[in-house]
Structure formats: C-alpha cells, structure tokens
XYZ file of C-alpha atoms in Angstrom:
600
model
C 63.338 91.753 13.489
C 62.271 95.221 13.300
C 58.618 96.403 13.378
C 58.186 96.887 9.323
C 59.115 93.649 9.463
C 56.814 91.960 11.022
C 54.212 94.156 9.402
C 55.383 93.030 6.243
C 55.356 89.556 7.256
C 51.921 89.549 8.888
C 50.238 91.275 5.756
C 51.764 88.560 3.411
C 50.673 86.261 5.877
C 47.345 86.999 5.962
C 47.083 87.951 2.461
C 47.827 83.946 1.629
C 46.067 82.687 4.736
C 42.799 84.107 3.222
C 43.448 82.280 -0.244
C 40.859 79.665 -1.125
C 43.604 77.407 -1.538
C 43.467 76.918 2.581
C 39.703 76.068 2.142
C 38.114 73.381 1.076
C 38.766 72.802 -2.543
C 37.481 75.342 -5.029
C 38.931 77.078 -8.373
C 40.521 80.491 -7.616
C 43.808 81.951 -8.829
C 46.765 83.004 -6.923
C 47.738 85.991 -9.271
C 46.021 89.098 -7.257
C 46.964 87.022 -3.483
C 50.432 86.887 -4.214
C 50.664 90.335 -5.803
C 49.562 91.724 -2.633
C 52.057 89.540 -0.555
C 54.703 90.787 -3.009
C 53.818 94.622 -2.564
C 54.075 94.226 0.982
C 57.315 92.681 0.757
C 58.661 95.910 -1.629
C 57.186 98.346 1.114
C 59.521 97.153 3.711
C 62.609 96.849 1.263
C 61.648 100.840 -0.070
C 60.994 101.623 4.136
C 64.567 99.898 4.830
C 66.265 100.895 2.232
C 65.222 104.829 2.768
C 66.311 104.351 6.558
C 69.563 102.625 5.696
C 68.802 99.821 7.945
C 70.878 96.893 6.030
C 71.216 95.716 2.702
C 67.939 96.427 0.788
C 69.135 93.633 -1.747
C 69.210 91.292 1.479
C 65.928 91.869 2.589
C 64.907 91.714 -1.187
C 66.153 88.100 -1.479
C 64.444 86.954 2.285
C 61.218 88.422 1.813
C 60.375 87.642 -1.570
C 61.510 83.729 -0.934
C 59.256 83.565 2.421
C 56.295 85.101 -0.247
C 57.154 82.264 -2.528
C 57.326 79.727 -0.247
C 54.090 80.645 1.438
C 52.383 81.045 -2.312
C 53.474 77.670 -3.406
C 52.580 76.092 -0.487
C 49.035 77.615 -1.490
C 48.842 76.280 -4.376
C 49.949 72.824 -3.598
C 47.578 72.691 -0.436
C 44.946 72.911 -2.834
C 46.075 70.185 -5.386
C 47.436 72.752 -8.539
C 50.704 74.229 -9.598
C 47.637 76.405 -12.197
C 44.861 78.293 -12.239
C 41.261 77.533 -12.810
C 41.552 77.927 -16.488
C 44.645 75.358 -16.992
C 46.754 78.240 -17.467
C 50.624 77.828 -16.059
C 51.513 80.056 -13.252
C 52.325 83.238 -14.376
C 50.621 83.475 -18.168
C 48.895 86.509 -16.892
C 51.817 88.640 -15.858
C 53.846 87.286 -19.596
C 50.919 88.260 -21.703
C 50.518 91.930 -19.404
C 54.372 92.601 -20.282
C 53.674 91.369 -23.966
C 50.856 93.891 -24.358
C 53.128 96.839 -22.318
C 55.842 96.133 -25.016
C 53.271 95.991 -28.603
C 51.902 99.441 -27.202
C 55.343 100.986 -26.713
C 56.280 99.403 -29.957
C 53.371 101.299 -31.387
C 54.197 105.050 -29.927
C 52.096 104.902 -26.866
C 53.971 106.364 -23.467
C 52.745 103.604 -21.263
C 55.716 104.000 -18.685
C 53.410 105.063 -15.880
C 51.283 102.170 -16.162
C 50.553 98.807 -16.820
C 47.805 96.268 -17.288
C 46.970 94.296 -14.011
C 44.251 92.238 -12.324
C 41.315 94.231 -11.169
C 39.748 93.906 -7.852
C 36.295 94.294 -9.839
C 37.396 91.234 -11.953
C 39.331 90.807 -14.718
C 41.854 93.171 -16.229
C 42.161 96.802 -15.165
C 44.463 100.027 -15.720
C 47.094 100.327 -12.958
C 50.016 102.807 -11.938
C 53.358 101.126 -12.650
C 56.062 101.344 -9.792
C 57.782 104.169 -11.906
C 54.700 106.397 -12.101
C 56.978 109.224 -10.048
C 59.513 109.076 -12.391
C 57.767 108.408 -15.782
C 54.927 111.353 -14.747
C 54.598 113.837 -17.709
C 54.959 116.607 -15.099
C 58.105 119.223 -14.279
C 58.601 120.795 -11.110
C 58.345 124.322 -12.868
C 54.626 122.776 -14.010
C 53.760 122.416 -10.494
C 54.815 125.881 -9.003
C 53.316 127.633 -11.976
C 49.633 126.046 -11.287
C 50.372 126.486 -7.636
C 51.257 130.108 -8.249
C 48.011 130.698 -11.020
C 45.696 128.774 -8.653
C 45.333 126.201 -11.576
C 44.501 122.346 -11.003
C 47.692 120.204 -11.566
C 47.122 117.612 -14.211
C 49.579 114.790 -14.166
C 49.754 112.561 -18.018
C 49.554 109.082 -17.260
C 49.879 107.642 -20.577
C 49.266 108.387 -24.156
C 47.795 106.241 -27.041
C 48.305 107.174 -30.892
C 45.245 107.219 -32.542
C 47.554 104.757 -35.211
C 47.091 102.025 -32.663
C 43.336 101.864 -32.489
C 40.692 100.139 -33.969
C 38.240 102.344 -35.801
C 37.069 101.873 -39.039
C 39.315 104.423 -40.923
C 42.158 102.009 -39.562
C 40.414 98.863 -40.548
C 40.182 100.222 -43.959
C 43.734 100.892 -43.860
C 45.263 97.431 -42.693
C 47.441 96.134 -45.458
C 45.559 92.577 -45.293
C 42.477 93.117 -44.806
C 41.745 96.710 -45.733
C 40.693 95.960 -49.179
C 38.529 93.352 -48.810
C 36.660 95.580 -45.787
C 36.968 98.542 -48.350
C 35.135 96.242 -51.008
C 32.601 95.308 -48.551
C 32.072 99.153 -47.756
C 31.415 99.709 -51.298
C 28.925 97.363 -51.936
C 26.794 98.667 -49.290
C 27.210 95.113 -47.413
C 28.600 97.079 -44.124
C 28.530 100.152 -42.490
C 31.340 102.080 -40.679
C 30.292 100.165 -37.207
C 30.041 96.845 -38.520
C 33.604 97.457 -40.410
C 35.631 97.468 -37.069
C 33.752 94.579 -35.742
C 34.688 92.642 -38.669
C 38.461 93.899 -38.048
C 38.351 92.683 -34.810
C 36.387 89.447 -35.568
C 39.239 89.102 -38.229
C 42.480 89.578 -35.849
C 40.742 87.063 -32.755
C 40.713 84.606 -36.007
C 44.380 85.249 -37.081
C 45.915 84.216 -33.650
C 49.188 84.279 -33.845
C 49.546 85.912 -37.261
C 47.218 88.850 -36.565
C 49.884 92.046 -35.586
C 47.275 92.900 -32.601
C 47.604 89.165 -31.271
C 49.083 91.053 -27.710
C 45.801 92.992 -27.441
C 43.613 90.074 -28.394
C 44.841 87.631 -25.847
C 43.728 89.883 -22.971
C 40.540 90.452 -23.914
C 37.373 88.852 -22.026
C 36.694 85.297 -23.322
C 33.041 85.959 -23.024
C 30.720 88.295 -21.999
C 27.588 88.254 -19.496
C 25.357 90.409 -21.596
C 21.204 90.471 -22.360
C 22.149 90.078 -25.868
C 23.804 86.470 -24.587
C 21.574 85.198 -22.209
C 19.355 82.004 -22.711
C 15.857 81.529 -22.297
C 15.965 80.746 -18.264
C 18.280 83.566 -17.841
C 16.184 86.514 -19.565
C 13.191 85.648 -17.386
C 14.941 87.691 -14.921
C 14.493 90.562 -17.315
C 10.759 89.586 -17.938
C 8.706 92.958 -18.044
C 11.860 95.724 -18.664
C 12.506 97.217 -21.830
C 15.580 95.173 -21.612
C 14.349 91.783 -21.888
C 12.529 92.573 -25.851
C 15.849 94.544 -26.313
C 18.039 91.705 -26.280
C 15.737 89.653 -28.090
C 15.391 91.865 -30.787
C 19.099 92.570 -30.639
C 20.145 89.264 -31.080
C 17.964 88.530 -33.952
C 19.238 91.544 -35.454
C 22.873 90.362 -35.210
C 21.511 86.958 -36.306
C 20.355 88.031 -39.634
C 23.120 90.604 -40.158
C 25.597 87.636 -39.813
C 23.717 85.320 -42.368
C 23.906 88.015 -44.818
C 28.077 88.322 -43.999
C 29.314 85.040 -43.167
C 29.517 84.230 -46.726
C 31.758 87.144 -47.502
C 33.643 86.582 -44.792
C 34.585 83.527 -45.569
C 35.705 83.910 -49.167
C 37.832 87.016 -46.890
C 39.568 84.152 -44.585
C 40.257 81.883 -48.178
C 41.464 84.552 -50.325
C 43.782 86.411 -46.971
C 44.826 83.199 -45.848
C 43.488 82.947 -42.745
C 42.624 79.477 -41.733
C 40.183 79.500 -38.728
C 36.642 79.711 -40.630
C 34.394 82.768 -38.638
C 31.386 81.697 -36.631
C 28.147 83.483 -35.218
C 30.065 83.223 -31.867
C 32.772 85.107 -33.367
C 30.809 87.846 -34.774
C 29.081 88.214 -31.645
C 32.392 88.555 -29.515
C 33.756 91.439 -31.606
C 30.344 93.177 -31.951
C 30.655 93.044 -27.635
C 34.231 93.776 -27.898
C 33.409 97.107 -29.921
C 30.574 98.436 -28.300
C 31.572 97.625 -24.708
C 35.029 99.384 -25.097
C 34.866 101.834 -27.774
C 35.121 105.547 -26.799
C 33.581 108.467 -29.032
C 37.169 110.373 -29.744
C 36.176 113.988 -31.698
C 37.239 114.550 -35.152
C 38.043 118.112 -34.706
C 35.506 119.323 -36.866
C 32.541 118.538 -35.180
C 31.840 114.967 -35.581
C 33.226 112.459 -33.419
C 34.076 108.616 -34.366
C 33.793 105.550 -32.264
C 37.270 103.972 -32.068
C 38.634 101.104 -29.419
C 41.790 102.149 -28.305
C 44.021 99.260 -26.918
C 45.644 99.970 -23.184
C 42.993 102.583 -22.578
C 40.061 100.483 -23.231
C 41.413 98.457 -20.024
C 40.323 101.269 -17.439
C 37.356 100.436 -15.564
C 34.085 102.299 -14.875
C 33.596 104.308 -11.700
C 31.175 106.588 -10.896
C 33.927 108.228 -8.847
C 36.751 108.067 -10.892
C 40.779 108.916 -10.630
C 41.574 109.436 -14.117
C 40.158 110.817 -17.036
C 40.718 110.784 -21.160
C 41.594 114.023 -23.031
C 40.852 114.791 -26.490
C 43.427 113.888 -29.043
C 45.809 116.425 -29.286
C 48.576 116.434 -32.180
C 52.011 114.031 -31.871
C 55.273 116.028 -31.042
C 58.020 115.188 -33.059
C 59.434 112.609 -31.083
C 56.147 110.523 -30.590
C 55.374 111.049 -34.327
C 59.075 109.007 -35.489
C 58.344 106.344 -32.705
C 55.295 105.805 -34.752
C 56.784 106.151 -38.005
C 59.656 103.130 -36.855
C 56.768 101.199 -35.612
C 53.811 101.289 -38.393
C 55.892 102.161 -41.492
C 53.909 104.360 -43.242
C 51.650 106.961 -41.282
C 48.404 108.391 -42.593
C 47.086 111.979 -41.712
C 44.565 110.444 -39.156
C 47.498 109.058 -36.685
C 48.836 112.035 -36.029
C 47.072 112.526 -32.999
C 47.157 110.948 -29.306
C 45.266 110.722 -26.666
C 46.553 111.082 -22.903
C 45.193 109.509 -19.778
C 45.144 111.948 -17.263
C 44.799 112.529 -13.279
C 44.303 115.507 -11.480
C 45.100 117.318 -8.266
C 47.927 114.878 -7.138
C 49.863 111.729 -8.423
C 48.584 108.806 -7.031
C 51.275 105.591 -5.887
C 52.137 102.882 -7.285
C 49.946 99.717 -7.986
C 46.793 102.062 -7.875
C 44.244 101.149 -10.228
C 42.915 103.662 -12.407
C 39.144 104.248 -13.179
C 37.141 106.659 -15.383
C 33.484 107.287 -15.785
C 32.284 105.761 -18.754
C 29.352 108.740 -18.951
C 26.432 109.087 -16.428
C 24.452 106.067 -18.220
C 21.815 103.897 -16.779
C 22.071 100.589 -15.262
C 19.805 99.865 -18.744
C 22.456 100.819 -20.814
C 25.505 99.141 -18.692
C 23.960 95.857 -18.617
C 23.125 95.738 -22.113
C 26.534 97.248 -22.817
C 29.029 96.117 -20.222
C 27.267 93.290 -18.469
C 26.904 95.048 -14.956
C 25.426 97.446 -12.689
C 25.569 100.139 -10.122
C 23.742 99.827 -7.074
C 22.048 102.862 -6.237
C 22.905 104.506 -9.202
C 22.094 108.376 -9.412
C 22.005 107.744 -13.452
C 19.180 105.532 -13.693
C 15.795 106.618 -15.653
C 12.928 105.078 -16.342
C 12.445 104.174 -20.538
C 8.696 104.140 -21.361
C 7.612 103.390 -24.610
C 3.673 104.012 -26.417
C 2.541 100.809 -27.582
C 2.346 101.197 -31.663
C 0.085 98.745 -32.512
C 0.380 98.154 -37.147
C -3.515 97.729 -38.302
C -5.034 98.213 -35.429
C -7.873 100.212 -37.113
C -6.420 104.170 -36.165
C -6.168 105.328 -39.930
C -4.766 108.855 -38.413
C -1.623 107.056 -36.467
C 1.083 107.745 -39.489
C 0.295 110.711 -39.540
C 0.684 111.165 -35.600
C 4.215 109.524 -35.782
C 4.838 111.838 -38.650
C 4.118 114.734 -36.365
C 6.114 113.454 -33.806
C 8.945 113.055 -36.453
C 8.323 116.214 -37.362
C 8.640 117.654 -33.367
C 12.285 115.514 -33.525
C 10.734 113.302 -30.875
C 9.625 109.645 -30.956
C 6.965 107.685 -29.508
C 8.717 107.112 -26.173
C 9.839 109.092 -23.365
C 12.452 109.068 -20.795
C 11.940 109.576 -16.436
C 14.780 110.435 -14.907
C 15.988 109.233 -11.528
C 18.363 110.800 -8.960
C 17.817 113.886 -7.618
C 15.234 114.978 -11.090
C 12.945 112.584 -9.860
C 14.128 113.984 -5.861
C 13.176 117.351 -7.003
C 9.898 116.300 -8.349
C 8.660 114.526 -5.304
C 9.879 117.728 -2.806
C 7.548 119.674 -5.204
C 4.992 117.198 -4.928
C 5.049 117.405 -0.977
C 4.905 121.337 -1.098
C 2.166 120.744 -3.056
C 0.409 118.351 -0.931
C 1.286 120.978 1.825
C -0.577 123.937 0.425
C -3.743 121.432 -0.363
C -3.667 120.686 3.771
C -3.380 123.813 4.943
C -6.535 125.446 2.538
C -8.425 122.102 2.302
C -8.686 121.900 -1.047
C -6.695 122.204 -4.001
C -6.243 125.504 -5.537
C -6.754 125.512 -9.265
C -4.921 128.585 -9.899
C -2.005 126.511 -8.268
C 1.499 126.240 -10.118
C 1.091 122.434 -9.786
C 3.123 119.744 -10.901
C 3.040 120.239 -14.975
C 6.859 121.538 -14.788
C 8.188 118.303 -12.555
C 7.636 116.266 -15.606
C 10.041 116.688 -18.573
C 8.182 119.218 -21.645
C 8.622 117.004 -24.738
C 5.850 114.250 -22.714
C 3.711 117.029 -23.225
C 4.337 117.174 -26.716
C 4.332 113.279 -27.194
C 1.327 112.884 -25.540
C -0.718 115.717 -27.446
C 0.623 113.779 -30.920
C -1.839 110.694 -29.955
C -5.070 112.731 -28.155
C -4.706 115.495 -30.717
C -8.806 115.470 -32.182
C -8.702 114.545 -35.898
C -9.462 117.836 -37.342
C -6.519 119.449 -35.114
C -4.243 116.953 -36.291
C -3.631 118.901 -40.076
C -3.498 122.158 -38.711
C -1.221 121.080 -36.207
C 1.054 119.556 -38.457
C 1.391 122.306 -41.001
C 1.910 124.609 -38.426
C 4.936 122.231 -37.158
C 6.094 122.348 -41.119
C 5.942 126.002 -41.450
C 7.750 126.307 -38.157
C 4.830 128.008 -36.671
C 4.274 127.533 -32.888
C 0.728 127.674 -33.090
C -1.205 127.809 -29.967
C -4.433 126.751 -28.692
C -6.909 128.950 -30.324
C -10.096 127.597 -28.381
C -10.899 128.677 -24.462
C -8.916 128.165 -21.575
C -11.396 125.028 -20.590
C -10.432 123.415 -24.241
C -7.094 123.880 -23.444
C -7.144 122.411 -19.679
C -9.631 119.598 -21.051
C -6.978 118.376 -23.398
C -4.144 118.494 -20.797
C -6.010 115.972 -18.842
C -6.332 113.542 -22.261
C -2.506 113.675 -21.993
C -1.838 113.272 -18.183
C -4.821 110.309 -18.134
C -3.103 108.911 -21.745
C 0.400 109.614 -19.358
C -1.014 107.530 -16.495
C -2.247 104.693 -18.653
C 1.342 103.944 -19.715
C 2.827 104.113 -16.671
C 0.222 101.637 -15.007
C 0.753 99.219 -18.129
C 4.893 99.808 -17.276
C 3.928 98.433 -13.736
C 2.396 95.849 -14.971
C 4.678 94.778 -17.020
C 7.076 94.492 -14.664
C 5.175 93.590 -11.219
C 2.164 91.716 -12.948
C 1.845 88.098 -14.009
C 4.453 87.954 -17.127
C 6.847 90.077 -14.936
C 9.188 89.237 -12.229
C 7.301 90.200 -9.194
C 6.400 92.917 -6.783
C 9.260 95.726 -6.060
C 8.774 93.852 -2.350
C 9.820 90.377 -3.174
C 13.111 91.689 -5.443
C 14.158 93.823 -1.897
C 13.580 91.248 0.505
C 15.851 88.938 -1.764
C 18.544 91.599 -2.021
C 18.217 91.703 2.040
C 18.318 87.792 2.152
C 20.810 87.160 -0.242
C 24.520 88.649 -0.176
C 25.941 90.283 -3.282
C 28.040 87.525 -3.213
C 26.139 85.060 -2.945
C 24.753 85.287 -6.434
C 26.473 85.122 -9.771
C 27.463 88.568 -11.258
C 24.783 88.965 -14.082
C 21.868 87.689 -11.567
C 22.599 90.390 -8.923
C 23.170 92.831 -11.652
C 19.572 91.687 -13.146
C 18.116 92.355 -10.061
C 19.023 95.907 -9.252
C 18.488 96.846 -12.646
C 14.657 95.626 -12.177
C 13.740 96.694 -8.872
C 15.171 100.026 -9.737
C 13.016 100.424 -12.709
C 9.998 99.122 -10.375
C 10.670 101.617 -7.963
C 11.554 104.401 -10.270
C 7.586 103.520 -11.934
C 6.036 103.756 -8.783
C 7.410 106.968 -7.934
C 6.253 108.533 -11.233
C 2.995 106.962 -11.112
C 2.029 108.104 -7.885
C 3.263 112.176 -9.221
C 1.349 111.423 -12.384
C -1.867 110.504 -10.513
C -1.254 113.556 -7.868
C -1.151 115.894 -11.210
C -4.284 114.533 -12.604
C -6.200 114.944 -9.785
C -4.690 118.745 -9.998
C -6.445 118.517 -13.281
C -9.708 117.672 -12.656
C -10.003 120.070 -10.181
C -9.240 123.015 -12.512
C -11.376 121.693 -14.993
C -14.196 121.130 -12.510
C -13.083 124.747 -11.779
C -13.293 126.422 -14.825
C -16.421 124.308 -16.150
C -18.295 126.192 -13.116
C -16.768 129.621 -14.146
C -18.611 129.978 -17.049
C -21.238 132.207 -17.396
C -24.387 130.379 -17.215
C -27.144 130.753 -20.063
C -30.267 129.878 -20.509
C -31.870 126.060 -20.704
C -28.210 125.368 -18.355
C-alpha cells in the first residue's frame, strides 16, 4: 500500500473515529464526518490517478466502500441509520442538488459552486469540484492583468436579479402579486413588509410554492433578541439591546394583528391551504432582514433584495469572496432566463457575480464575505451571533427623553436637533478610534507629568470625541434665551457662533462634557448596576472559566456582546472624565485672567 494510501486511510480514519457516534450516546449528524472521509478518499484517487499508479476507478471503488463501511458502522454504533432531526441519511445532499438545479433552471451560473454544510453551522457557500474548469476566467485574462499589474478576479457564480426576492418581484408573482399589489395600495404595507409577506407566503405553499427548493434550506428557526423569552433576555439586561427586542417584538406583534386578517382572505382566495401564524410572520421578517443585501438601482438608490444561492455565504471579517454590483445579462444568460421565467421584466436584466480575487481557491473551500463592518449589536439582533474581539464594535448611548416631565423647552430642543440632522443619541466607536483616543489621552497625561499641572492652552482631548456629541449635547444645556436664536440661525443656514467671551464659551463646554459624563455613568449603570448583568469582572472570569463550547451559541454570543459594551463604557468614561478635568482647569484659568475691578 503506498504512502497516499495510508494517508488517505488514516485521515478517514480519524475523521470517523472522532464522530460522536463512538461516544456515549448523543444527537450529531454524520453529513460533514463523512464528507471529509470522502474528500480524502478523492485526494488519493486525483494523486494516483495523476501518477498513473493503477486504475483510478479501482481505487475509486476500495476507498469509497472502506468510507462507507466505517460511516455506517458510525451510525449503527450509536443506535440510528438518521440524523438528529429524523431526517433519512442523505436529505441534505438531495435537497443541496435540488436547490443547485432550481437556480440553474433560473439563469444563475452556479457551476463553480454549491451549497454545503458549514463548519460555522448550518448551510454555507462552497467551491464545487469543477471550480477550475467552470471559473469565468481565460488564460489571455490572466497574462493581461499579470502584464498591467492588475488584480486577477476569478467569477464564481452569478445570480439574475429575476430570481430574487425583493418587493418589485413580489409584486410581480403571477399568484400572489395582485393581492400584495392591493395591499400596497391601501397603504396596509410598505415595500419591506411586501417581501416578507412573499416569503411568509411561499414557506406556506410547500410544495406548490415555485421557490419550494430555496425554502427547504432555510434555517428552521432563528436565535435572535427579537425571539428570546423572558429568562433568556436577562442576559441582555442593561444594553440597548435588551429594550430593542422588546420593543421590536411588540412592533411586529401589532403589525401582524393589523395583517393576519388580510392574509388570510390572501391564502382563501389563492388557494393556499396552510392558514399564516405570528410564528410565520416572524420567520420571514428574520429570513429578510438577516439575508437581504442592499443591491444599487443604478440611479442612486439601492433596494434590499434576498437573493437565493448567494444569501448562503457566510460572514467573515476576513473574507474570500466578495459580491459585485449587478451588471447587465449577455445574451446567452438573458434566453436562459427567458426559457426559465417566461416572461422577463426590465428589472431582471441584470446579475450579480460572486467573485474572488488574487487566485482560485480548490475545491470544497467554503466561501465567506463580509457582511459590512457592523457591530456585535447589530449581528445579534440581525443574525443571531457575534465576533469575539470585534474591531467593529461601538458603544450606542442614548439621552433619556423623558414625555411631561415638566421641560416646556424640550420640543423645541429635539426640533433643533432635527434640524442639525442628528438625534438624541450618539455613537462611540471601538477599535482602533477608541485606540487612538486613549494614545492621545496618555500624551496628554504625559505633558501634565512632566509640567505638573495641566496646561490650559493645551490641545486637549475635545477632538478624540466624535463633533456631532458636541452638537447634541449643546441642544439640551443650550440657556433658554439662546435656544431661538440658535435655532433660526440653524433655519437660515447660518453657522452662528458664540457671540459672548471666551469664558462663556469654555463655561458652556463644560455643561456638555459634565451633561456627556452623566450619560455615560447612567450607561454603566445600566449595565454593571443592580438591574444589569454584573461587573465587566464577573462576565471575563466566566469567559475564562467557561469554554466557548461549553455554552449554547446565543449565551456565549450574549456575553461578548455585553462585556464588550461594558468595557467599551469604561474606556470612554474614564477619557470623558480626563477631558472635564481639562475643563475646569481652563475655566479656573480664564476666570483668574480677567481683569479685576473694583468691589472683586
């Protein structure tokens, strides 16, 4: 037996050795386990077969019984011949070449690559084993970037806009696009809520609904804020998170008592059986907004559309692939689209392309893109995880708007604000913003050492913090009589400044840095204090205790999220209260720069 052989042998080996099925007794699937054994079966066969050493065909038939064998034997070791969700051996891989065929069906290039089981969990993107030959890339391509010192681009796949879900398209369906249009009409929905219907519509259809392929692959359920119960949003207790999902899920709860009527008179009259639920509404609300992408119009605006086989690429802050705007069908992808849909609109004429760059990656590689550089806020509330560590995160703080609470000038401050284009919260970055600030804040700290003092004609640490606070916080110290004048000259588009002395001025800087200071000690306590979660010290030791893995997927991702925005308000704090000391120094400053007068 040669050497690959035994490799081959020992990977598939220990690929099915490590299997839950050998352990005690515990639900797990075989799927991604015997995927791997099979790869390293085909590496050998590809090795042997490019050596000449024997019948590749032989080795085919030997190597992919022994990884049969050994998976059965896995399965029946621990008691099933299924997976943990009753589904027969194999289901995954049928529906997968189901879906590959309703997307070529539907125009899309998808020769390159194929849906498979993601190491993250669940369904990813991955490179088919004819990525080298499907590649939309010649030779001549190649030498000519190599020659113009351009980066190669290599076209992975590409997805008519006629196959996605957006709510031109939903208007558009020959079933149900007149009811939604009717809907439209009457003011009952808006664009957003139109493809969420569409969707809730086709998961109802089963087997009648023409995107059934795409629909069985989705996620069952989601582990989102919006979806949590009681005991599991008191991990949230004290982020802006926590009264975001409450607040989010009333919202969806009263928007779907005002629809479920309609919708069912929709199902009676279209002939769709299955009666919609609030469950149902909520899954294709999560569907939407976790997988749609923002695709540009070409004039400017851009529209939120879900586009099936490119909604399955994960999230990576370093990704392998990337999305390009839609560019127009060539001839030939226009009349595979024209066979497939019947009748084309104006609108489909465009496709997207999954791209990579630099160099073609192998087969049964996974592709990822980067969903944006959002916060671990906005992931969990969107996609139900987290980054550890991310360089994205920020730090939401909001000014508590309290209705009669006696200030008869506070519409007209949020008007000003309004006005300004800003709102009555503000945003602290993380990453290497808030890494900047603090090397400032040391240098700053430095120069106060080394003289003994601080200096109030010092640059200080105004600039570290981002301008619009500035203008938020002077909206709510602003003196009464200021207020008017300050507002017409924000109507006029005036930039008035400060018309009183340079010790007014300073003096109503530190109203905004104390005001700024205020919030972010309420923030902390909020979140460290008695209706929080605890001190950024107990969340790290229990991320030091306890292993990732340890703990189910939304409570780890809860955690990081928290102790991240508990960190990220002690940082700011701590700059905030350095700046206000800055402050009162200068003001102390200036007050004793004045020229002294009599009875003083």
């Amino acid at each position: 037996m040669s050497t690959l052989l035994r490799d081959a042998f020992r990977r598939a080996n220990a690929t099915l050795l490590t299997h839950p099925g050998l352990q005690p007794p515990r639900t797990t699937t075989l799927n991604a386990r015997s995927s791997d054994a099979y790869r390293a079966a085909s590496t050998l066969i590809d090795a042997q077969s490019e050596r000449g050493e024997g019948s590749s065909q032989l080795w085919a038939v030997a190597l992919w019984s022994a990884t049969c064998a050994l998976g059965l034997g896995a399965f029946c070791w621990d008691g099933r011949l299924g997976d943990a969700e009753g589904r027969e051996p194999g289901s995954d891989q049928k529906r997968q070449r189901e879906f590959q065929e309703w997307m070529r069906q539907r125009g899309a290039d998808v020769e390159s690559v194929e849906v498979c089981e993601s190491k993250e969990g669940g369904f990813g993107l991955c490179t088919s084993e004819d990525v080298k030959r499907h590649s939309s890339r010649s030779v001549f391509s190649h030498a000519l970037d190599w020659v113009l010192f351009r980066q190669s681009t290599f076209r992975m796949a590409s997805f008519p806009l006629s196959m996605s879900i957006c709510p031109i398209v939903a208007c558009n369906d020959d079933r149900l696009g007149p009811y939604l249009q009717t809907l439209v009409r009457h003011g009952e929905v808006d664009a957003e809520t139109t493809a969420i219907l569409f969707i809730m519509f086709q998961k109802l259809l089963g087997e009648d609904s023409q995107w059934k392929e795409w629909v069985e692959l989705l996620p069952k359920e989601f582990q989102v804020p919006v979806l949590y119960d009681e005991i599991a949003l008191k991990e949230l207790k004290g982020t802006t998170l926590h009264s975001a999902a409450i607040v989010q899920k009333n919202m969806l709860n009263t928007k779907w008592e005002s629809l479920e009527e309609p919708c069912r008179t929709i199902c009676s009259e279209a002939g769709i059986s299955k009666m919609p639920t609030a469950a149902d509404f909520f899954w294709a609300g999560l569907v939407y907004w976790s997988r749609a992408v923002a695709v540009p119009n070409g004039d400017g605006r851009e529209r939120n559309c879900v586009i099936p086989g490119l909604d399955f690429c994960n999230h990576s802050q370093e990704p392998n692939a990337r999305w390009r705007p839609p560019r127009k069908s060539t001839k030939s992808e226009m009349m595979l689209q024209k066979t497939s849909n019947g009748q084309r609109k104006d609108f489909d004429a465009s496709m997207i392309d999954l791209v990579v760059d630099k160099r073609l990656p192998p087969a049964d590689q996974e592709l990822f893109i980067n969903y944006g550089d959002k916060s671990n806020e906005e992931l969990l509330f969107s996609h139900g995880f987290t980054i550890d560590m991310n360089p994205n995160e920020r730090l939401m703080i909001n000014c508590p708007i309290v209705e009669n609470s006696g200030e008869e000038l506070l519409p007209m401050r949020l008007e000003l604000l309004a006005m300004q284009g800003l709102r009555p919260q503000f945003f602290l970055e993380g990453g290497e913003t808030l890494e900047e600030a603090k090397r400032a804040a040391q240098k700053f700290e430095e120069r106060r050492a080394v003289k003994g003092k601080i200096n109030p004609k010092d640059k200080g640490l105004m600039h570290v913090f981002p301008p619009e606070i500035w203008d938020i916080m002077e909206a709510f110290v602003v003196e009464p009589k200021e207020l008017e004048a300050k507002r017409r000259a924000v109507e006029s588009g005036v930039k008035k400044g400060r018309s009183g002395s340079k010790l007014e001025e300073t003096g109503v800087h530190m109203a905004k840095v104390t005001t700024l200071v205020m919030l972010l000690e309420m923030k902390m306590a909020e979140l460290e204090g008695v209706d929080g979660t605890g001190s950024l010290e107990e969340d790290i030791k229990k991320m030091e205790e306890v292993r990732k893995e340890e703990l189910e997927g939304w409570q780890w991702s809860c955690l990081v999220y928290r102790a991240e925005q508990k960190r990220l308000t002690r940082e700011w704090l701590f700059l905030a209260r350095i700046h206000m000391q800055e402050v009162m120094v200068k003001l102390q400053w200036l007050y004793d720069a004045q020229p002294k007068t009599a009875g003083r």
